[in-house]
Structures are given as C-alpha cells and as structure tokens.
Amino acid sequence: MIQRIQSVFLLLLALSMLSVLVVPIWSKADPASQGTALLTAFTLSFTSAAPGGSTLGATNTWAIAALAVASAAVALFSIFQFRNRFNQLKLGMLNFLLIVGTIGANFYYSSQGEQLLNIKLIGTYQAGFYLPTLALMLNLLASRFIRRDERLVRSMDRLR
C-alpha cells in the first residue's frame, strides 16, 4: 500500500521538511556596513566583512530544526500506518501543528535577524522559508486522499 498517492505526498512532505535543515531560510546584507545576517535551521549568524571577516554573533535556532525533524518523522511514520486510516488522519493533524510551528519559528527568528543590521533594509526569504509551506500543502493533500480512501472503504462495507 506504499504506492498510494497519499504515501507519495507524505514522502515528499518528509523530504521537504528535511531539506529545511540544509538550505538557508533567510538572509540580509547591509552594503554600508558590509555585514550579513544568515538564518539556517541551526543558527542565526551575523558576519562582518570588516578586516578579519569574523562572525560577530550567533544565536541557536534549534527549535526550527527540531520541529522540522519531528514533522518529517511523523510523516514517515504515517506512511506505514496505512492499515489504520483514522490513525493516519490524527498523525496528519499533529503534523499540521508541527509544520505551523516551524513556519512560526521561521518568522520569529527572521524578525530577530531584522534587528541585527540596518532596520531600513529588508531581508530576503530563501528557499528554506517556503519549504514548510509546500509541506503544509502536501500534508493537506495527503489528508484529503486518506479521507477519500476511508469513505471508499466504508461505502464498500455498506454494500456487503
């Protein structure tokens, strides 16, 4: 039953949430001070391009990484719960909350990063910021197809 469309959606969801761990989420560059701020799933770092070009400050953002890994784990576990569709739906709701938490953590840490450099300049969201939104859509699609399978099974039981 791993070939069902909702299993494909759940696998893509897990891959997108795991890729949040390796791609940048947000960045901001200040041409006047030659500083850059970069948000990844693990750190929010501020680097100065002054002589030495050292990292001036870094904040741990492990909440993003923990939520993304938890969401990917729930999605992978949900794939193998194909015999219990009601359990799959409950795991989908939990995954919805984890993904929304990841998006919220992205917003929180990017707003903290806005304060690091010139406030008049606006940072840019990178691919890692949009991947949880993709995962959210994949989760909703998987839940829709799980519900459709449940309705199909119930209609077949009614005919017996």
mmCIF file of N, CA and C in Angstrom, residues 32-140:
data_model
loop_
_atom_site.group_PDB
_atom_site.id
_atom_site.type_symbol
_atom_site.label_atom_id
_atom_site.label_comp_id
_atom_site.label_asym_id
_atom_site.label_seq_id
_atom_site.Cartn_x
_atom_site.Cartn_y
_atom_site.Cartn_z
ATOM 1 N N ALA A 32 26.281 49.160 3.494
ATOM 2 C CA ALA A 32 27.013 50.222 4.183
ATOM 3 C C ALA A 32 28.017 49.649 5.182
ATOM 4 N N SER A 33 27.587 48.723 5.992
ATOM 5 C CA SER A 33 28.491 48.157 6.989
ATOM 6 C C SER A 33 29.169 46.875 6.518
ATOM 7 N N GLN A 34 28.830 46.399 5.332
ATOM 8 C CA GLN A 34 29.383 45.167 4.757
ATOM 9 C C GLN A 34 29.107 43.958 5.652
ATOM 10 N N GLY A 35 28.008 43.993 6.379
ATOM 11 C CA GLY A 35 27.647 42.873 7.235
ATOM 12 C C GLY A 35 26.534 42.067 6.610
ATOM 13 N N THR A 36 26.482 40.802 6.978
ATOM 14 C CA THR A 36 25.424 39.922 6.503
ATOM 15 C C THR A 36 24.862 39.132 7.677
ATOM 16 N N ALA A 37 23.595 38.876 7.622
ATOM 17 C CA ALA A 37 22.926 38.022 8.600
ATOM 18 C C ALA A 37 22.330 36.851 7.836
ATOM 19 N N LEU A 38 22.499 35.659 8.379
ATOM 20 C CA LEU A 38 22.024 34.449 7.717
ATOM 21 C C LEU A 38 21.313 33.572 8.733
ATOM 22 N N LEU A 39 20.106 33.153 8.380
ATOM 23 C CA LEU A 39 19.319 32.261 9.225
ATOM 24 C C LEU A 39 19.268 30.890 8.571
ATOM 25 N N THR A 40 19.705 29.882 9.309
ATOM 26 C CA THR A 40 19.552 28.492 8.892
ATOM 27 C C THR A 40 18.739 27.787 9.970
ATOM 28 N N ALA A 41 18.528 26.517 9.805
ATOM 29 C CA ALA A 41 17.730 25.781 10.786
ATOM 30 C C ALA A 41 18.455 25.630 12.112
ATOM 31 N N PHE A 42 19.755 25.879 12.139
ATOM 32 C CA PHE A 42 20.525 25.683 13.355
ATOM 33 C C PHE A 42 21.038 26.974 13.981
ATOM 34 N N THR A 43 21.310 28.012 13.160
ATOM 35 C CA THR A 43 21.871 29.251 13.711
ATOM 36 C C THR A 43 21.354 30.477 12.969
ATOM 37 N N LEU A 44 21.360 31.582 13.684
ATOM 38 C CA LEU A 44 21.164 32.908 13.117
ATOM 39 C C LEU A 44 22.487 33.618 13.357
ATOM 40 N N SER A 45 23.260 33.823 12.290
ATOM 41 C CA SER A 45 24.606 34.357 12.453
ATOM 42 C C SER A 45 24.730 35.723 11.794
ATOM 43 N N PHE A 46 25.569 36.541 12.375
ATOM 44 C CA PHE A 46 25.875 37.872 11.868
ATOM 45 C C PHE A 46 27.366 37.924 11.588
ATOM 46 N N THR A 47 27.717 38.174 10.321
ATOM 47 C CA THR A 47 29.109 38.208 9.911
ATOM 48 C C THR A 47 29.442 39.590 9.399
ATOM 49 N N SER A 48 30.591 40.090 9.823
ATOM 50 C CA SER A 48 31.052 41.394 9.371
ATOM 51 C C SER A 48 32.125 41.200 8.318
ATOM 52 N N ALA A 49 32.095 42.039 7.281
ATOM 53 C CA ALA A 49 33.100 41.955 6.223
ATOM 54 C C ALA A 49 34.267 42.896 6.520
ATOM 55 N N ALA A 50 34.331 43.393 7.718
ATOM 56 C CA ALA A 50 35.452 44.241 8.135
ATOM 57 C C ALA A 50 36.722 43.394 8.136
ATOM 58 N N PRO A 51 37.882 44.026 8.305
ATOM 59 C CA PRO A 51 39.118 43.237 8.322
ATOM 60 C C PRO A 51 39.025 42.068 9.298
ATOM 61 N N GLY A 52 39.230 40.911 8.801
ATOM 62 C CA GLY A 52 39.105 39.686 9.588
ATOM 63 C C GLY A 52 37.849 38.917 9.232
ATOM 64 N N GLY A 53 36.765 39.606 8.918
ATOM 65 C CA GLY A 53 35.511 38.988 8.477
ATOM 66 C C GLY A 53 35.015 37.904 9.390
ATOM 67 N N SER A 54 35.040 38.140 10.678
ATOM 68 C CA SER A 54 34.652 37.108 11.625
ATOM 69 C C SER A 54 33.153 37.161 11.912
ATOM 70 N N THR A 55 32.684 36.063 12.461
ATOM 71 C CA THR A 55 31.295 36.005 12.886
ATOM 72 C C THR A 55 31.178 36.741 14.208
ATOM 73 N N LEU A 56 30.358 37.778 14.228
ATOM 74 C CA LEU A 56 30.243 38.601 15.425
ATOM 75 C C LEU A 56 29.253 38.037 16.426
ATOM 76 N N GLY A 57 28.272 37.373 15.973
ATOM 77 C CA GLY A 57 27.289 36.815 16.890
ATOM 78 C C GLY A 57 26.511 35.700 16.226
ATOM 79 N N ALA A 58 26.119 34.734 17.034
ATOM 80 C CA ALA A 58 25.318 33.628 16.512
ATOM 81 C C ALA A 58 24.300 33.230 17.569
ATOM 82 N N THR A 59 23.098 33.016 17.142
ATOM 83 C CA THR A 59 22.019 32.575 18.019
ATOM 84 C C THR A 59 21.597 31.180 17.584
ATOM 85 N N ASN A 60 21.460 30.299 18.546
ATOM 86 C CA ASN A 60 20.993 28.951 18.221
ATOM 87 C C ASN A 60 19.517 28.993 17.852
ATOM 88 N N THR A 61 19.184 28.354 16.767
ATOM 89 C CA THR A 61 17.791 28.260 16.320
ATOM 90 C C THR A 61 17.399 26.780 16.186
ATOM 91 N N TRP A 62 17.715 26.025 17.219
ATOM 92 C CA TRP A 62 17.441 24.591 17.189
ATOM 93 C C TRP A 62 15.958 24.274 17.160
ATOM 94 N N ALA A 63 15.127 25.225 17.528
ATOM 95 C CA ALA A 63 13.679 24.978 17.508
ATOM 96 C C ALA A 63 13.208 24.690 16.091
ATOM 97 N N ILE A 64 13.766 25.409 15.120
ATOM 98 C CA ILE A 64 13.387 25.177 13.718
ATOM 99 C C ILE A 64 13.778 23.767 13.306
ATOM 100 N N ALA A 65 15.011 23.381 13.639
ATOM 101 C CA ALA A 65 15.496 22.056 13.260
ATOM 102 C C ALA A 65 14.702 20.954 13.956
ATOM 103 N N ALA A 66 14.401 21.144 15.239
ATOM 104 C CA ALA A 66 13.669 20.115 15.981
ATOM 105 C C ALA A 66 12.258 19.938 15.431
ATOM 106 N N LEU A 67 11.588 21.043 15.128
ATOM 107 C CA LEU A 67 10.234 20.953 14.572
ATOM 108 C C LEU A 67 10.248 20.324 13.179
ATOM 109 N N ALA A 68 11.248 20.653 12.371
ATOM 110 C CA ALA A 68 11.329 20.089 11.024
ATOM 111 C C ALA A 68 11.605 18.585 11.065
ATOM 112 N N VAL A 69 12.507 18.160 11.941
ATOM 113 C CA VAL A 69 12.813 16.729 12.050
ATOM 114 C C VAL A 69 11.605 15.978 12.610
ATOM 115 N N ALA A 70 10.929 16.565 13.599
ATOM 116 C CA ALA A 70 9.737 15.911 14.157
ATOM 117 C C ALA A 70 8.651 15.772 13.101
ATOM 118 N N SER A 71 8.475 16.791 12.283
ATOM 119 C CA SER A 71 7.462 16.731 11.233
ATOM 120 C C SER A 71 7.804 15.660 10.195
ATOM 121 N N ALA A 72 9.070 15.576 9.816
ATOM 122 C CA ALA A 72 9.485 14.551 8.859
ATOM 123 C C ALA A 72 9.303 13.154 9.447
ATOM 124 N N ALA A 73 9.616 12.993 10.731
ATOM 125 C CA ALA A 73 9.461 11.690 11.372
ATOM 126 C C ALA A 73 7.995 11.280 11.446
ATOM 127 N N VAL A 74 7.124 12.218 11.778
ATOM 128 C CA VAL A 74 5.686 11.914 11.838
ATOM 129 C C VAL A 74 5.172 11.535 10.455
ATOM 130 N N ALA A 75 5.636 12.225 9.424
ATOM 131 C CA ALA A 75 5.190 11.908 8.062
ATOM 132 C C ALA A 75 5.653 10.510 7.639
ATOM 133 N N LEU A 76 6.897 10.174 7.954
ATOM 134 C CA LEU A 76 7.395 8.840 7.597
ATOM 135 C C LEU A 76 6.676 7.755 8.388
ATOM 136 N N PHE A 77 6.399 8.012 9.657
ATOM 137 C CA PHE A 77 5.648 7.046 10.463
ATOM 138 C C PHE A 77 4.231 6.885 9.925
ATOM 139 N N SER A 78 3.652 7.968 9.476
ATOM 140 C CA SER A 78 2.285 7.944 8.964
ATOM 141 C C SER A 78 2.167 7.119 7.684
ATOM 142 N N ILE A 79 3.219 7.072 6.899
ATOM 143 C CA ILE A 79 3.192 6.270 5.669
ATOM 144 C C ILE A 79 2.911 4.807 5.996
ATOM 145 N N PHE A 80 3.518 4.317 7.076
ATOM 146 C CA PHE A 80 3.395 2.898 7.408
ATOM 147 C C PHE A 80 2.196 2.583 8.299
ATOM 148 N N GLN A 81 1.336 3.557 8.498
ATOM 149 C CA GLN A 81 0.093 3.348 9.236
ATOM 150 C C GLN A 81 -1.085 3.204 8.273
ATOM 151 N N PHE A 82 -0.833 2.666 7.073
ATOM 152 C CA PHE A 82 -1.856 2.620 6.031
ATOM 153 C C PHE A 82 -3.028 1.723 6.392
ATOM 154 N N ARG A 83 -2.864 0.802 7.323
ATOM 155 C CA ARG A 83 -3.977 -0.073 7.699
ATOM 156 C C ARG A 83 -4.957 0.620 8.637
ATOM 157 N N ASN A 84 -4.517 1.671 9.275
ATOM 158 C CA ASN A 84 -5.365 2.402 10.212
ATOM 159 C C ASN A 84 -5.468 3.845 9.727
ATOM 160 N N ARG A 85 -6.421 4.084 8.853
ATOM 161 C CA ARG A 85 -6.549 5.412 8.244
ATOM 162 C C ARG A 85 -6.925 6.489 9.251
ATOM 163 N N PHE A 86 -7.688 6.121 10.286
ATOM 164 C CA PHE A 86 -8.042 7.096 11.312
ATOM 165 C C PHE A 86 -6.785 7.564 12.053
ATOM 166 N N ASN A 87 -5.883 6.633 12.302
ATOM 167 C CA ASN A 87 -4.607 6.990 12.935
ATOM 168 C C ASN A 87 -3.789 7.891 12.005
ATOM 169 N N GLN A 88 -3.845 7.617 10.715
ATOM 170 C CA GLN A 88 -3.151 8.470 9.750
ATOM 171 C C GLN A 88 -3.703 9.889 9.778
ATOM 172 N N LEU A 89 -5.007 10.022 9.900
ATOM 173 C CA LEU A 89 -5.615 11.358 9.970
ATOM 174 C C LEU A 89 -5.185 12.100 11.231
ATOM 175 N N LYS A 90 -5.107 11.381 12.363
ATOM 176 C CA LYS A 90 -4.646 12.013 13.599
ATOM 177 C C LYS A 90 -3.187 12.447 13.477
ATOM 178 N N LEU A 91 -2.367 11.617 12.854
ATOM 179 C CA LEU A 91 -0.963 11.986 12.648
ATOM 180 C C LEU A 91 -0.850 13.175 11.692
ATOM 181 N N GLY A 92 -1.763 13.252 10.730
ATOM 182 C CA GLY A 92 -1.789 14.395 9.830
ATOM 183 C C GLY A 92 -2.100 15.689 10.554
ATOM 184 N N MET A 93 -3.015 15.617 11.537
ATOM 185 C CA MET A 93 -3.318 16.816 12.341
ATOM 186 C C MET A 93 -2.118 17.225 13.188
ATOM 187 N N LEU A 94 -1.440 16.233 13.761
ATOM 188 C CA LEU A 94 -0.235 16.535 14.538
ATOM 189 C C LEU A 94 0.830 17.152 13.641
ATOM 190 N N ASN A 95 0.969 16.605 12.445
ATOM 191 C CA ASN A 95 1.952 17.133 11.501
ATOM 192 C C ASN A 95 1.602 18.552 11.077
ATOM 193 N N PHE A 96 0.322 18.844 10.945
ATOM 194 C CA PHE A 96 -0.119 20.198 10.636
ATOM 195 C C PHE A 96 0.374 21.172 11.707
ATOM 196 N N LEU A 97 0.215 20.785 12.971
ATOM 197 C CA LEU A 97 0.668 21.644 14.069
ATOM 198 C C LEU A 97 2.189 21.815 14.065
ATOM 199 N N LEU A 98 2.914 20.740 13.766
ATOM 200 C CA LEU A 98 4.377 20.831 13.726
ATOM 201 C C LEU A 98 4.856 21.740 12.591
ATOM 202 N N ILE A 99 4.212 21.648 11.447
ATOM 203 C CA ILE A 99 4.604 22.483 10.311
ATOM 204 C C ILE A 99 4.274 23.942 10.578
ATOM 205 N N VAL A 100 3.104 24.199 11.154
ATOM 206 C CA VAL A 100 2.749 25.574 11.505
ATOM 207 C C VAL A 100 3.728 26.114 12.546
ATOM 208 N N GLY A 101 4.156 25.271 13.476
ATOM 209 C CA GLY A 101 5.170 25.675 14.448
ATOM 210 C C GLY A 101 6.489 26.011 13.782
ATOM 211 N N THR A 102 6.866 25.251 12.760
ATOM 212 C CA THR A 102 8.092 25.535 12.016
ATOM 213 C C THR A 102 7.986 26.872 11.299
ATOM 214 N N ILE A 103 6.855 27.134 10.679
ATOM 215 C CA ILE A 103 6.653 28.417 9.993
ATOM 216 C C ILE A 103 6.695 29.568 11.005
ATOM 217 N N GLY A 104 6.073 29.371 12.156
ATOM 218 C CA GLY A 104 6.099 30.394 13.194
ATOM 219 C C GLY A 104 7.510 30.651 13.713
ATOM 220 N N ALA A 105 8.287 29.590 13.900
ATOM 221 C CA ALA A 105 9.677 29.754 14.344
ATOM 222 C C ALA A 105 10.495 30.472 13.274
ATOM 223 N N ASN A 106 10.231 30.181 12.004
ATOM 224 C CA ASN A 106 10.925 30.894 10.920
ATOM 225 C C ASN A 106 10.636 32.388 10.984
ATOM 226 N N PHE A 107 9.369 32.731 11.172
ATOM 227 C CA PHE A 107 9.002 34.149 11.287
ATOM 228 C C PHE A 107 9.672 34.794 12.503
ATOM 229 N N TYR A 108 9.662 34.109 13.621
ATOM 230 C CA TYR A 108 10.219 34.663 14.851
ATOM 231 C C TYR A 108 11.715 34.958 14.702
ATOM 232 N N TYR A 109 12.471 33.970 14.232
ATOM 233 C CA TYR A 109 13.915 34.168 14.120
ATOM 234 C C TYR A 109 14.281 35.124 12.987
ATOM 235 N N SER A 110 13.486 35.181 11.924
ATOM 236 C CA SER A 110 13.779 36.161 10.873
ATOM 237 C C SER A 110 13.494 37.573 11.361
ATOM 238 N N SER A 111 12.485 37.739 12.216
ATOM 239 C CA SER A 111 12.228 39.075 12.773
ATOM 240 C C SER A 111 13.331 39.473 13.749
ATOM 241 N N GLN A 112 13.910 38.496 14.451
ATOM 242 C CA GLN A 112 15.071 38.798 15.282
ATOM 243 C C GLN A 112 16.256 39.189 14.418
ATOM 244 N N GLY A 113 16.407 38.546 13.277
ATOM 245 C CA GLY A 113 17.502 38.864 12.368
ATOM 246 C C GLY A 113 17.362 40.242 11.746
ATOM 247 N N GLU A 114 16.132 40.697 11.585
ATOM 248 C CA GLU A 114 15.910 42.043 11.041
ATOM 249 C C GLU A 114 16.531 43.105 11.940
ATOM 250 N N GLN A 115 16.604 42.847 13.224
ATOM 251 C CA GLN A 115 17.135 43.819 14.174
ATOM 252 C C GLN A 115 18.666 43.854 14.186
ATOM 253 N N LEU A 116 19.322 42.860 13.587
ATOM 254 C CA LEU A 116 20.777 42.797 13.640
ATOM 255 C C LEU A 116 21.459 43.840 12.765
ATOM 256 N N LEU A 117 20.890 44.127 11.620
ATOM 257 C CA LEU A 117 21.504 45.053 10.671
ATOM 258 C C LEU A 117 20.624 46.283 10.528
ATOM 259 N N ASN A 118 20.944 47.097 9.549
ATOM 260 C CA ASN A 118 20.208 48.324 9.271
ATOM 261 C C ASN A 118 18.712 48.026 9.167
ATOM 262 N N ILE A 119 17.940 48.654 10.013
ATOM 263 C CA ILE A 119 16.499 48.355 10.079
ATOM 264 C C ILE A 119 15.772 48.809 8.815
ATOM 265 N N LYS A 120 16.335 49.764 8.095
ATOM 266 C CA LYS A 120 15.665 50.258 6.892
ATOM 267 C C LYS A 120 15.713 49.263 5.754
ATOM 268 N N LEU A 121 16.697 48.381 5.769
ATOM 269 C CA LEU A 121 16.804 47.357 4.730
ATOM 270 C C LEU A 121 15.963 46.147 5.117
ATOM 271 N N ILE A 122 15.413 45.502 4.119
ATOM 272 C CA ILE A 122 14.569 44.332 4.347
ATOM 273 C C ILE A 122 15.331 43.086 3.918
ATOM 274 N N GLY A 123 15.277 42.051 4.757
ATOM 275 C CA GLY A 123 15.923 40.788 4.425
ATOM 276 C C GLY A 123 15.144 40.029 3.363
ATOM 277 N N THR A 124 15.791 39.038 2.807
ATOM 278 C CA THR A 124 15.141 38.236 1.771
ATOM 279 C C THR A 124 14.928 36.817 2.279
ATOM 280 N N TYR A 125 13.757 36.295 2.000
ATOM 281 C CA TYR A 125 13.452 34.921 2.367
ATOM 282 C C TYR A 125 14.023 33.989 1.311
ATOM 283 N N GLN A 126 14.695 32.957 1.764
ATOM 284 C CA GLN A 126 15.321 31.977 0.883
ATOM 285 C C GLN A 126 14.409 30.759 0.742
ATOM 286 N N ALA A 127 14.885 29.742 0.060
ATOM 287 C CA ALA A 127 14.077 28.549 -0.231
ATOM 288 C C ALA A 127 13.634 27.826 1.033
ATOM 289 N N GLY A 128 14.454 27.819 2.065
ATOM 290 C CA GLY A 128 14.108 27.137 3.303
ATOM 291 C C GLY A 128 12.893 27.720 3.995
ATOM 292 N N PHE A 129 12.569 28.958 3.696
ATOM 293 C CA PHE A 129 11.387 29.581 4.284
ATOM 294 C C PHE A 129 10.110 29.066 3.619
ATOM 295 N N TYR A 130 10.178 28.787 2.337
ATOM 296 C CA TYR A 130 8.993 28.372 1.589
ATOM 297 C C TYR A 130 8.745 26.867 1.626
ATOM 298 N N LEU A 131 9.741 26.076 1.995
ATOM 299 C CA LEU A 131 9.568 24.624 2.018
ATOM 300 C C LEU A 131 8.527 24.156 3.041
ATOM 301 N N PRO A 132 8.441 24.740 4.244
ATOM 302 C CA PRO A 132 7.353 24.314 5.138
ATOM 303 C C PRO A 132 5.963 24.620 4.580
ATOM 304 N N THR A 133 5.837 25.683 3.805
ATOM 305 C CA THR A 133 4.547 25.977 3.183
ATOM 306 C C THR A 133 4.192 24.896 2.164
ATOM 307 N N LEU A 134 5.186 24.456 1.400
ATOM 308 C CA LEU A 134 4.990 23.343 0.477
ATOM 309 C C LEU A 134 4.598 22.084 1.248
ATOM 310 N N ALA A 135 5.286 21.843 2.362
ATOM 311 C CA ALA A 135 4.971 20.670 3.182
ATOM 312 C C ALA A 135 3.552 20.753 3.737
ATOM 313 N N LEU A 136 3.118 21.945 4.082
ATOM 314 C CA LEU A 136 1.755 22.130 4.584
ATOM 315 C C LEU A 136 0.729 21.759 3.516
ATOM 316 N N MET A 137 0.960 22.191 2.281
ATOM 317 C CA MET A 137 0.050 21.837 1.188
ATOM 318 C C MET A 137 0.066 20.336 0.922
ATOM 319 N N LEU A 138 1.249 19.713 0.977
ATOM 320 C CA LEU A 138 1.338 18.270 0.768
ATOM 321 C C LEU A 138 0.614 17.513 1.880
ATOM 322 N N ASN A 139 0.706 18.020 3.099
ATOM 323 C CA ASN A 139 0.006 17.396 4.218
ATOM 324 C C ASN A 139 -1.507 17.475 4.030
ATOM 325 N N LEU A 140 -1.985 18.614 3.584
ATOM 326 C CA LEU A 140 -3.431 18.759 3.350
ATOM 327 C C LEU A 140 -3.905 17.848 2.221
#
